[in-house]
CSV table of C-alpha atoms in Angstrom, one decimal:
chain,number,residue,atom,x,y,z
A,497,UNK,CA,0.0,0.0,0.0
A,498,UNK,CA,2.9,2.3,0.7
A,499,UNK,CA,4.1,1.9,-2.9
A,500,UNK,CA,0.7,2.8,-4.2
A,501,UNK,CA,0.6,5.9,-2.1
A,502,UNK,CA,3.9,7.0,-3.7
A,503,UNK,CA,2.4,6.2,-7.1
A,504,UNK,CA,-0.6,8.4,-6.4
A,505,UNK,CA,1.8,11.4,-6.3
A,506,UNK,CA,2.3,10.8,-10.1
A,507,UNK,CA,-1.4,11.4,-11.0
A,508,UNK,CA,-2.2,14.0,-13.6
A,509,UNK,CA,-2.8,17.3,-12.0
A,510,UNK,CA,-6.5,17.2,-12.9
A,511,UNK,CA,-7.1,13.8,-11.4
A,512,UNK,CA,-8.3,13.7,-7.8
A,513,UNK,CA,-7.8,10.0,-7.2
A,514,UNK,CA,-7.4,6.6,-8.8
A,515,UNK,CA,-8.8,3.3,-7.7
A,516,UNK,CA,-6.4,0.3,-7.7
A,517,UNK,CA,-6.4,-3.3,-6.6
A,518,UNK,CA,-4.0,-3.7,-3.7
A,519,UNK,CA,-2.9,-7.1,-5.0
A,520,UNK,CA,-2.4,-6.9,-8.7
A,521,UNK,CA,-2.6,-3.0,-9.0
A,522,UNK,CA,-5.1,-3.1,-11.8
A,523,UNK,CA,-6.8,0.3,-12.1
A,524,UNK,CA,-10.6,0.5,-11.9
A,525,UNK,CA,-13.1,3.1,-12.9
A,526,UNK,CA,-16.4,3.9,-11.3
A,527,UNK,CA,-17.9,2.2,-8.2
A,528,UNK,CA,-15.7,-0.7,-7.6
A,529,UNK,CA,-15.6,-3.1,-4.6
A,530,UNK,CA,-13.3,-6.0,-5.7
A,531,UNK,CA,-10.9,-6.4,-8.5
A,532,UNK,CA,-12.5,-8.1,-11.6
A,533,UNK,CA,-9.1,-9.6,-12.3
A,534,UNK,CA,-7.9,-11.2,-9.1
A,535,UNK,CA,-10.6,-10.4,-6.5
A,536,UNK,CA,-8.4,-8.1,-4.4
A,537,UNK,CA,-9.6,-5.1,-2.4
A,538,UNK,CA,-10.0,-1.9,-4.3
A,539,UNK,CA,-8.3,1.1,-2.6
A,540,UNK,CA,-8.4,4.8,-3.4
A,541,UNK,CA,-5.2,6.8,-3.8
A,542,UNK,CA,-5.3,10.6,-4.0
A,543,UNK,CA,-3.3,13.2,-5.8
A,544,UNK,CA,-1.4,14.1,-2.6
A,545,UNK,CA,0.7,16.8,-4.3
A,546,UNK,CA,-2.4,18.9,-4.6
A,547,UNK,CA,-3.4,18.4,-0.9
A,548,UNK,CA,-4.3,21.5,1.0
A,549,UNK,CA,-6.0,21.5,4.4
A,550,UNK,CA,-8.8,24.0,4.0
A,551,UNK,CA,-10.0,26.5,6.5
A,552,UNK,CA,-13.4,25.3,7.6
A,553,UNK,CA,-15.2,24.3,10.7
A,554,UNK,CA,-16.4,21.2,8.8
A,555,UNK,CA,-13.7,18.5,8.9
A,556,UNK,CA,-14.9,17.0,5.6
A,557,UNK,CA,-14.3,20.3,4.0
A,558,UNK,CA,-10.9,20.7,5.7
A,559,UNK,CA,-9.8,17.3,4.4
A,560,UNK,CA,-11.8,17.3,1.2
A,561,UNK,CA,-8.6,16.6,-0.9
A,562,UNK,CA,-8.3,13.1,0.7
A,563,UNK,CA,-12.0,12.1,0.4
A,564,UNK,CA,-13.5,10.4,-2.7
A,565,UNK,CA,-15.8,13.3,-3.6
A,566,UNK,CA,-15.0,15.4,-6.6
A,567,UNK,CA,-17.7,18.1,-6.2
A,568,UNK,CA,-18.3,19.7,-2.8
A,569,UNK,CA,-21.9,20.1,-3.8
A,570,UNK,CA,-22.2,16.3,-3.7
A,571,UNK,CA,-21.2,16.0,0.0
A,572,UNK,CA,-24.1,14.2,1.7
A,573,UNK,CA,-23.2,15.4,5.2
A,574,UNK,CA,-25.3,14.0,8.1
A,575,UNK,CA,-24.1,16.7,10.5
A,576,UNK,CA,-21.5,14.7,12.4
A,577,UNK,CA,-17.8,15.6,13.0
A,578,UNK,CA,-15.5,17.5,15.3
A,579,UNK,CA,-16.4,15.0,18.1
A,580,UNK,CA,-14.8,15.5,21.5
A,581,UNK,CA,-11.3,14.2,22.2
A,582,UNK,CA,-10.5,13.8,25.9
A,583,UNK,CA,-7.1,13.5,27.5
A,584,UNK,CA,-8.3,11.1,30.2
A,585,UNK,CA,-6.0,11.6,33.1
A,586,UNK,CA,-8.6,10.1,35.4
A,587,UNK,CA,-8.9,6.8,33.6
A,588,UNK,CA,-5.2,6.9,32.7
A,589,UNK,CA,-4.3,7.1,36.4
A,590,UNK,CA,-6.6,4.2,37.2
A,591,UNK,CA,-5.2,1.9,34.6
A,592,UNK,CA,-1.6,3.1,34.8
A,593,UNK,CA,-1.3,5.1,31.6
A,594,UNK,CA,0.0,8.7,31.4
A,595,UNK,CA,-1.2,9.6,27.9
A,596,UNK,CA,-4.6,8.2,27.3
A,597,UNK,CA,-6.8,9.9,24.7
A,598,UNK,CA,-10.5,9.0,24.1
A,599,UNK,CA,-12.2,9.9,20.8
A,600,UNK,CA,-15.9,10.2,21.7
A,601,UNK,CA,-17.9,9.3,18.6
A,602,UNK,CA,-21.2,9.0,20.4
A,603,UNK,CA,-22.2,12.7,19.8
A,604,UNK,CA,-23.3,12.5,16.2
A,605,UNK,CA,-26.8,12.4,14.7
A,606,UNK,CA,-27.2,8.6,15.4
A,607,UNK,CA,-24.6,8.4,18.2
A,608,UNK,CA,-22.1,6.2,16.4
A,609,UNK,CA,-19.1,6.6,14.2
A,610,UNK,CA,-21.1,5.0,11.3
A,611,UNK,CA,-22.5,8.5,10.6
A,612,UNK,CA,-19.1,9.2,9.1
A,613,UNK,CA,-19.3,6.1,7.0
A,614,UNK,CA,-22.8,7.1,5.7
A,615,UNK,CA,-21.7,10.6,4.8
A,616,UNK,CA,-18.8,9.6,2.6
A,617,UNK,CA,-20.3,6.4,1.3
A,618,UNK,CA,-23.5,8.1,0.1
A,619,UNK,CA,-21.5,10.9,-1.5
A,620,UNK,CA,-19.3,8.3,-3.3
A,621,UNK,CA,-22.3,6.3,-4.4
A,622,UNK,CA,-24.0,9.5,-5.7
A,623,UNK,CA,-21.1,10.6,-7.8
A,624,UNK,CA,-20.9,7.1,-9.3
A,625,UNK,CA,-24.6,7.4,-10.3
A,626,UNK,CA,-25.8,4.8,-7.8
A,627,UNK,CA,-29.1,6.0,-6.2
A,628,UNK,CA,-30.6,2.7,-5.3
A,629,UNK,CA,-28.7,0.0,-3.4
A,630,UNK,CA,-29.0,-3.0,-1.1
A,631,UNK,CA,-27.1,-3.3,2.2
A,632,UNK,CA,-27.1,-5.4,5.4
A,633,UNK,CA,-26.6,-4.2,8.9
A,634,UNK,CA,-26.5,-5.2,12.6
A,635,UNK,CA,-28.3,-1.9,13.2
A,636,UNK,CA,-25.9,1.0,13.3
A,637,UNK,CA,-25.0,1.1,9.5
A,638,UNK,CA,-28.7,0.8,8.6
A,639,UNK,CA,-29.6,3.6,11.0
A,640,UNK,CA,-26.9,5.9,9.7
A,641,UNK,CA,-27.7,5.3,6.1
A,642,UNK,CA,-31.4,5.9,6.8
A,643,UNK,CA,-30.7,9.2,8.5
A,644,UNK,CA,-28.6,10.2,5.5
A,645,UNK,CA,-31.4,9.3,3.1
A,646,UNK,CA,-33.9,11.2,5.1
A,647,UNK,CA,-31.7,14.2,5.0
A,648,UNK,CA,-30.7,13.7,1.3
A,649,UNK,CA,-33.7,12.0,-0.3
A,650,UNK,CA,-31.9,11.1,-3.6
A,651,UNK,CA,-31.6,7.4,-2.7
A,652,UNK,CA,-33.6,4.3,-2.2
A,653,UNK,CA,-32.2,1.7,0.3
A,654,UNK,CA,-33.1,-1.9,0.6
A,655,UNK,CA,-31.9,-3.0,4.1
A,656,UNK,CA,-31.6,-6.7,4.9
A,657,UNK,CA,-31.8,-7.1,8.6
A,658,UNK,CA,-31.8,-10.0,11.1
A,659,UNK,CA,-31.9,-8.4,14.5
A,660,UNK,CA,-34.4,-6.8,16.9
A,661,UNK,CA,-36.3,-3.7,15.6
A,662,UNK,CA,-35.0,-1.8,18.6
A,663,UNK,CA,-31.5,-1.8,17.0
A,664,UNK,CA,-32.8,0.3,14.2
A,665,UNK,CA,-33.4,3.9,15.1
A,666,UNK,CA,-35.1,6.0,12.4
A,667,UNK,CA,-38.5,6.9,11.0
A,668,UNK,CA,-39.7,5.0,8.0
A,669,UNK,CA,-39.8,6.6,4.6
A,670,UNK,CA,-40.9,5.6,1.1
A,671,UNK,CA,-37.2,5.5,0.1
A,672,UNK,CA,-36.4,2.9,2.7
A,673,UNK,CA,-37.5,-0.8,2.7
A,674,UNK,CA,-36.5,-3.3,5.4
A,675,UNK,CA,-36.4,-7.0,4.8
A,676,UNK,CA,-36.3,-9.3,7.9
A,677,UNK,CA,-34.4,-12.5,7.6
A,678,UNK,CA,-33.4,-15.3,10.1
A,679,UNK,CA,-30.0,-16.2,11.2
A,680,UNK,CA,-27.0,-14.0,11.9
A,681,UNK,CA,-25.3,-11.0,10.3
A,682,UNK,CA,-23.2,-13.2,7.9
A,683,UNK,CA,-26.5,-14.7,6.6
A,684,UNK,CA,-28.0,-11.2,6.3
A,685,UNK,CA,-25.0,-10.2,4.0
A,686,UNK,CA,-25.5,-13.3,1.9
A,687,UNK,CA,-29.2,-12.7,1.6
A,688,UNK,CA,-28.5,-9.0,0.7
A,689,UNK,CA,-26.2,-10.0,-2.1
A,690,UNK,CA,-28.7,-12.6,-3.4
A,691,UNK,CA,-31.5,-10.1,-3.3
A,692,UNK,CA,-29.4,-7.5,-5.2
A,693,UNK,CA,-28.5,-10.0,-7.9
A,694,UNK,CA,-32.0,-11.3,-8.3
A,695,UNK,CA,-33.5,-7.8,-8.6
A,696,UNK,CA,-30.6,-6.4,-10.7
A,697,UNK,CA,-29.7,-3.9,-7.9
A,698,UNK,CA,-26.3,-2.7,-6.6
A,699,UNK,CA,-25.1,-4.4,-3.4
A,700,UNK,CA,-23.1,-1.5,-1.8
A,701,UNK,CA,-20.3,-3.8,-0.6
A,702,UNK,CA,-19.9,-3.5,3.2
A,703,UNK,CA,-16.2,-3.5,4.1
A,704,UNK,CA,-15.3,-3.6,0.4
A,705,UNK,CA,-17.1,-0.3,-0.4
A,706,UNK,CA,-14.2,2.1,-0.4
A,707,UNK,CA,-16.5,5.0,0.5
A,708,UNK,CA,-17.2,3.3,3.9
A,709,UNK,CA,-13.5,3.0,4.9
A,710,UNK,CA,-12.8,6.6,3.7
A,711,UNK,CA,-15.6,7.9,5.9
A,712,UNK,CA,-14.5,6.0,9.0
A,713,UNK,CA,-10.9,7.2,8.7
A,714,UNK,CA,-12.1,10.7,9.6
A,715,UNK,CA,-12.3,10.0,13.3
A,716,UNK,CA,-8.6,9.3,13.3
A,717,UNK,CA,-7.8,12.4,11.2
A,718,UNK,CA,-9.8,14.6,13.5
A,719,UNK,CA,-8.0,13.1,16.5
A,720,UNK,CA,-4.6,13.9,15.1
A,721,UNK,CA,-5.7,17.6,14.7
A,722,UNK,CA,-6.9,17.6,18.4
A,723,UNK,CA,-4.1,15.7,20.1
A,724,UNK,CA,-1.0,17.4,21.5
A,725,UNK,CA,1.0,14.2,20.9
A,726,UNK,CA,1.2,11.7,18.2
A,727,UNK,CA,-0.4,8.3,19.1
A,728,UNK,CA,1.8,5.2,19.6
A,729,UNK,CA,-1.3,3.0,19.7
A,730,UNK,CA,-4.8,3.1,18.2
A,731,UNK,CA,-7.4,0.8,19.8
A,732,UNK,CA,-10.9,0.0,18.4
A,733,UNK,CA,-13.5,-2.7,18.7
A,734,UNK,CA,-13.6,-4.7,15.5
A,735,UNK,CA,-16.0,-6.8,13.4
A,736,UNK,CA,-14.8,-6.6,9.8
A,737,UNK,CA,-12.2,-4.1,10.8
A,738,UNK,CA,-13.0,-1.5,8.1
A,739,UNK,CA,-12.5,1.3,10.6
A,740,UNK,CA,-9.0,0.1,11.5
A,741,UNK,CA,-8.1,-0.4,7.8
A,742,UNK,CA,-9.3,3.1,7.1
A,743,UNK,CA,-7.4,4.5,10.0
A,744,UNK,CA,-4.1,2.9,8.9
A,745,UNK,CA,-4.5,4.3,5.4
A,746,UNK,CA,-5.3,7.8,6.9
A,747,UNK,CA,-2.1,7.6,8.9
A,748,UNK,CA,-0.1,6.9,5.7
A,749,UNK,CA,-1.8,9.8,3.9
A,750,UNK,CA,-1.1,12.2,6.8
A,751,UNK,CA,2.5,11.2,6.8
A,752,UNK,CA,2.7,11.9,3.1
A,753,UNK,CA,1.4,15.4,3.6
A,754,UNK,CA,3.6,16.1,6.6
A,755,UNK,CA,0.8,16.1,9.2
A,756,UNK,CA,2.0,13.0,11.0
A,757,UNK,CA,5.4,11.5,11.6
A,758,UNK,CA,4.6,7.8,12.4
A,759,UNK,CA,1.9,5.2,12.0
A,760,UNK,CA,0.3,3.9,15.2
A,761,UNK,CA,0.3,0.3,16.3
A,762,UNK,CA,-3.1,-1.2,15.8
A,763,UNK,CA,-5.1,-2.7,18.7
A,764,UNK,CA,-8.0,-4.7,17.4
A,765,UNK,CA,-10.4,-5.9,20.1
A,766,UNK,CA,-13.3,-8.4,20.0
A,767,UNK,CA,-15.7,-9.7,22.7
A,768,UNK,CA,-14.8,-13.3,23.8
A,769,UNK,CA,-18.2,-14.6,22.7
A,770,UNK,CA,-17.5,-13.5,19.1
A,771,UNK,CA,-13.8,-13.5,18.5
A,772,UNK,CA,-13.0,-15.3,15.2
A,773,UNK,CA,-10.1,-12.9,14.4
A,774,UNK,CA,-8.5,-13.3,17.8
A,775,UNK,CA,-8.8,-17.1,17.5
A,776,UNK,CA,-7.1,-17.0,14.1
A,777,UNK,CA,-4.4,-14.6,15.4
A,778,UNK,CA,-3.6,-16.7,18.4
A,779,UNK,CA,-3.4,-19.8,16.2
A,780,UNK,CA,-0.9,-17.9,14.0
A,781,UNK,CA,-3.2,-18.5,11.1
A,782,UNK,CA,-3.0,-16.4,7.9
A,783,UNK,CA,-6.7,-16.9,7.3
A,784,UNK,CA,-10.0,-17.7,9.0
A,785,UNK,CA,-10.4,-21.5,9.2
A,786,UNK,CA,-13.6,-23.4,10.0
A,787,UNK,CA,-12.6,-23.8,13.6
A,788,UNK,CA,-12.4,-20.1,14.1
A,789,UNK,CA,-15.9,-19.3,12.8
A,790,UNK,CA,-18.7,-18.7,15.3
A,791,UNK,CA,-22.2,-19.5,14.1
A,792,UNK,CA,-25.0,-17.3,15.3
A,793,UNK,CA,-22.8,-15.4,17.7
A,794,UNK,CA,-24.2,-13.7,20.8
A,795,UNK,CA,-22.8,-11.0,22.9
A,796,UNK,CA,-23.4,-7.7,24.7
A,797,UNK,CA,-21.7,-5.7,21.9
A,798,UNK,CA,-24.2,-6.4,19.2
A,799,UNK,CA,-22.7,-4.1,16.6
A,800,UNK,CA,-19.7,-6.3,16.2
A,801,UNK,CA,-21.4,-9.7,16.1
A,802,UNK,CA,-19.7,-11.0,12.9
A,803,UNK,CA,-18.8,-14.6,13.4
A,804,UNK,CA,-17.2,-15.2,10.0
A,805,UNK,CA,-14.8,-12.4,8.8
A,806,UNK,CA,-13.1,-14.8,6.3
A,807,UNK,CA,-12.8,-12.1,3.5
A,808,UNK,CA,-11.5,-9.3,5.7
A,809,UNK,CA,-9.2,-10.9,8.3
A,810,UNK,CA,-6.2,-11.4,6.0
A,811,UNK,CA,-6.3,-7.7,5.1
A,812,UNK,CA,-6.3,-6.4,8.6
A,813,UNK,CA,-3.9,-9.1,9.8
A,814,UNK,CA,-1.3,-7.8,7.4
A,815,UNK,CA,-1.7,-4.3,8.7
A,816,UNK,CA,-1.6,-5.4,12.4
A,817,UNK,CA,1.7,-7.2,11.6
A,818,UNK,CA,3.1,-4.2,9.8
A,819,UNK,CA,2.2,-1.9,12.7
A,820,UNK,CA,3.5,-4.4,15.3
A,821,UNK,CA,0.0,-4.3,16.9
A,822,UNK,CA,-2.3,-6.9,18.4
A,823,UNK,CA,-5.6,-8.7,18.5
A,824,UNK,CA,-7.2,-9.4,21.9
A,825,UNK,CA,-10.6,-10.5,23.3
A,826,UNK,CA,-12.4,-9.4,26.4
A,827,UNK,CA,-15.2,-10.9,28.5
A,828,UNK,CA,-18.7,-9.6,29.2
A,829,UNK,CA,-17.7,-8.5,32.7
A,830,UNK,CA,-14.6,-6.7,31.4
A,831,UNK,CA,-16.7,-4.8,28.9
A,832,UNK,CA,-19.3,-3.8,31.6
A,833,UNK,CA,-16.5,-2.6,33.9
A,834,UNK,CA,-15.0,-0.5,31.2
A,835,UNK,CA,-18.4,1.1,30.4
A,836,UNK,CA,-18.9,1.9,34.1
A,837,UNK,CA,-15.4,3.3,34.2
A,838,UNK,CA,-16.1,5.7,31.4
A,839,UNK,CA,-19.2,6.8,33.1
A,840,UNK,CA,-17.8,7.2,36.6
A,841,UNK,CA,-14.5,8.9,35.6
A,842,UNK,CA,-15.4,10.9,32.6
A,843,UNK,CA,-19.3,11.0,32.7
A,844,UNK,CA,-19.5,9.4,29.3
A,845,UNK,CA,-22.5,7.3,28.3
A,846,UNK,CA,-20.9,4.8,26.0
A,847,UNK,CA,-22.0,1.7,24.1
A,848,UNK,CA,-20.7,-1.8,24.9
A,849,UNK,CA,-18.6,-1.5,21.7
A,850,UNK,CA,-16.7,1.4,23.3
A,851,UNK,CA,-16.3,-0.7,26.4
A,852,UNK,CA,-14.8,-3.5,24.2
A,853,UNK,CA,-12.1,-1.1,23.0
A,854,UNK,CA,-11.2,0.3,26.4
A,855,UNK,CA,-11.2,-3.1,28.2
A,856,UNK,CA,-9.0,-4.4,25.4
A,857,UNK,CA,-6.5,-1.6,26.2
A,858,UNK,CA,-6.7,-2.4,29.9
A,859,UNK,CA,-6.0,-6.1,29.2
A,860,UNK,CA,-3.1,-5.3,26.9
A,861,UNK,CA,-1.6,-2.9,29.5
A,862,UNK,CA,-1.9,-5.5,32.2
A,863,UNK,CA,-0.2,-8.1,30.0
A,864,UNK,CA,2.8,-5.7,29.4
A,865,UNK,CA,2.0,-5.1,25.7
A,866,UNK,CA,1.5,-1.4,26.2
A,867,UNK,CA,4.0,0.8,28.0
A,868,UNK,CA,2.8,3.2,30.6
A,869,UNK,CA,4.6,6.1,28.8
A,870,UNK,CA,3.1,5.4,25.4
A,871,UNK,CA,0.5,7.7,23.9
A,872,UNK,CA,-2.8,5.8,23.4
A,873,UNK,CA,-5.8,6.8,21.2
A,874,UNK,CA,-9.0,4.8,21.9
A,875,UNK,CA,-11.9,5.2,19.5
A,876,UNK,CA,-15.1,5.1,21.5
A,877,UNK,CA,-17.2,4.3,18.5
A,878,UNK,CA,-20.7,4.8,20.0
A,879,UNK,CA,-22.8,6.2,22.7
A,880,UNK,CA,-26.3,5.5,24.0
A,881,UNK,CA,-29.2,6.5,21.8
A,882,UNK,CA,-31.9,8.6,23.5
A,883,UNK,CA,-34.5,8.5,20.6
A,884,UNK,CA,-36.8,5.6,20.8
A,885,UNK,CA,-38.1,5.6,17.3
A,886,UNK,CA,-38.2,2.2,15.6
A,887,UNK,CA,-39.4,1.2,12.2
A,888,UNK,CA,-42.6,-0.9,12.2
A,889,UNK,CA,-42.9,-1.9,8.6
A,890,UNK,CA,-41.0,-5.0,7.4
A,891,UNK,CA,-40.9,-7.1,4.3
A,892,UNK,CA,-39.6,-10.7,4.1
A,893,UNK,CA,-37.3,-12.5,1.7
């Protein structure tokens, strides 16, 4: 990926970005998820020699030059961004860390970092003439997309969903259809792809939609602006790990434009009841094997219940190795204690997924994998929703 970043500097002055396969380097045009030659992940590489951090209160406008949107009029902003960053001396003292920073993503329109994903993904889809698409969700993605569509009614979304209606938090609209299915999230994704194929619609791609990863990287970019020190570590709860992959790419881009000096080590944390990546990592496996897969996973952190990340694990594993990072899992009790710690020490109402990230850091510190003097950035990816508005109209496939 580093070589491709250097190649992006050679773009024609009028080109904003190119899309290339990270494996075979074939260039792709238009909305692309996987390489049509080798099946590799498609990544976006910007004309970094034209980069200029703009003067704006909107972080998407400030870093417009490293987002996959060519016309600012096409920015489908939900209203999120500039979320608080806390230098948490209170929690740091409690767990033995001097330089602990918390990025609080629970203050956006739907109280999760997925709002960033929706903003950039919808903008990217729009510029590629895709205004009707199929997706699957554990709740947060569907909610963020729905809020984006309600605010920018240019799209029609077909959402395939398997969970409780209470995990979806939006008002129904004629541009949104929900299809209930049985099973787990992996089955929802399979059903969504089949539905899209059968009805000749676009499946928006999940992890492999570049717009998603480009949106999620914005939490890290904002953090670098806000922090007084550069992070040695970046911790986040993971499912497919698209936020971590986006973050590592953002670090490389910021280094290339002299806004950062080093890439952070990556701490990828899962709950013990749904930990296929951790199982594979501790088995020293390069890929997810059948024994690592968890069928119909359960757990307190419902947004990261992906029991089979076969397609994405090798990608994030390579980045964790490059960064000299780690995978770790945590128990339900450890997650609950971390959520309580965030509330008692910093008065933060955080989701279990945020507790997963913090408890993973605590465990890594106790195991001697994180030094007390290192600078740590933890992405608290969600808060607690206050709006009890659930969709009541469902279809079935």
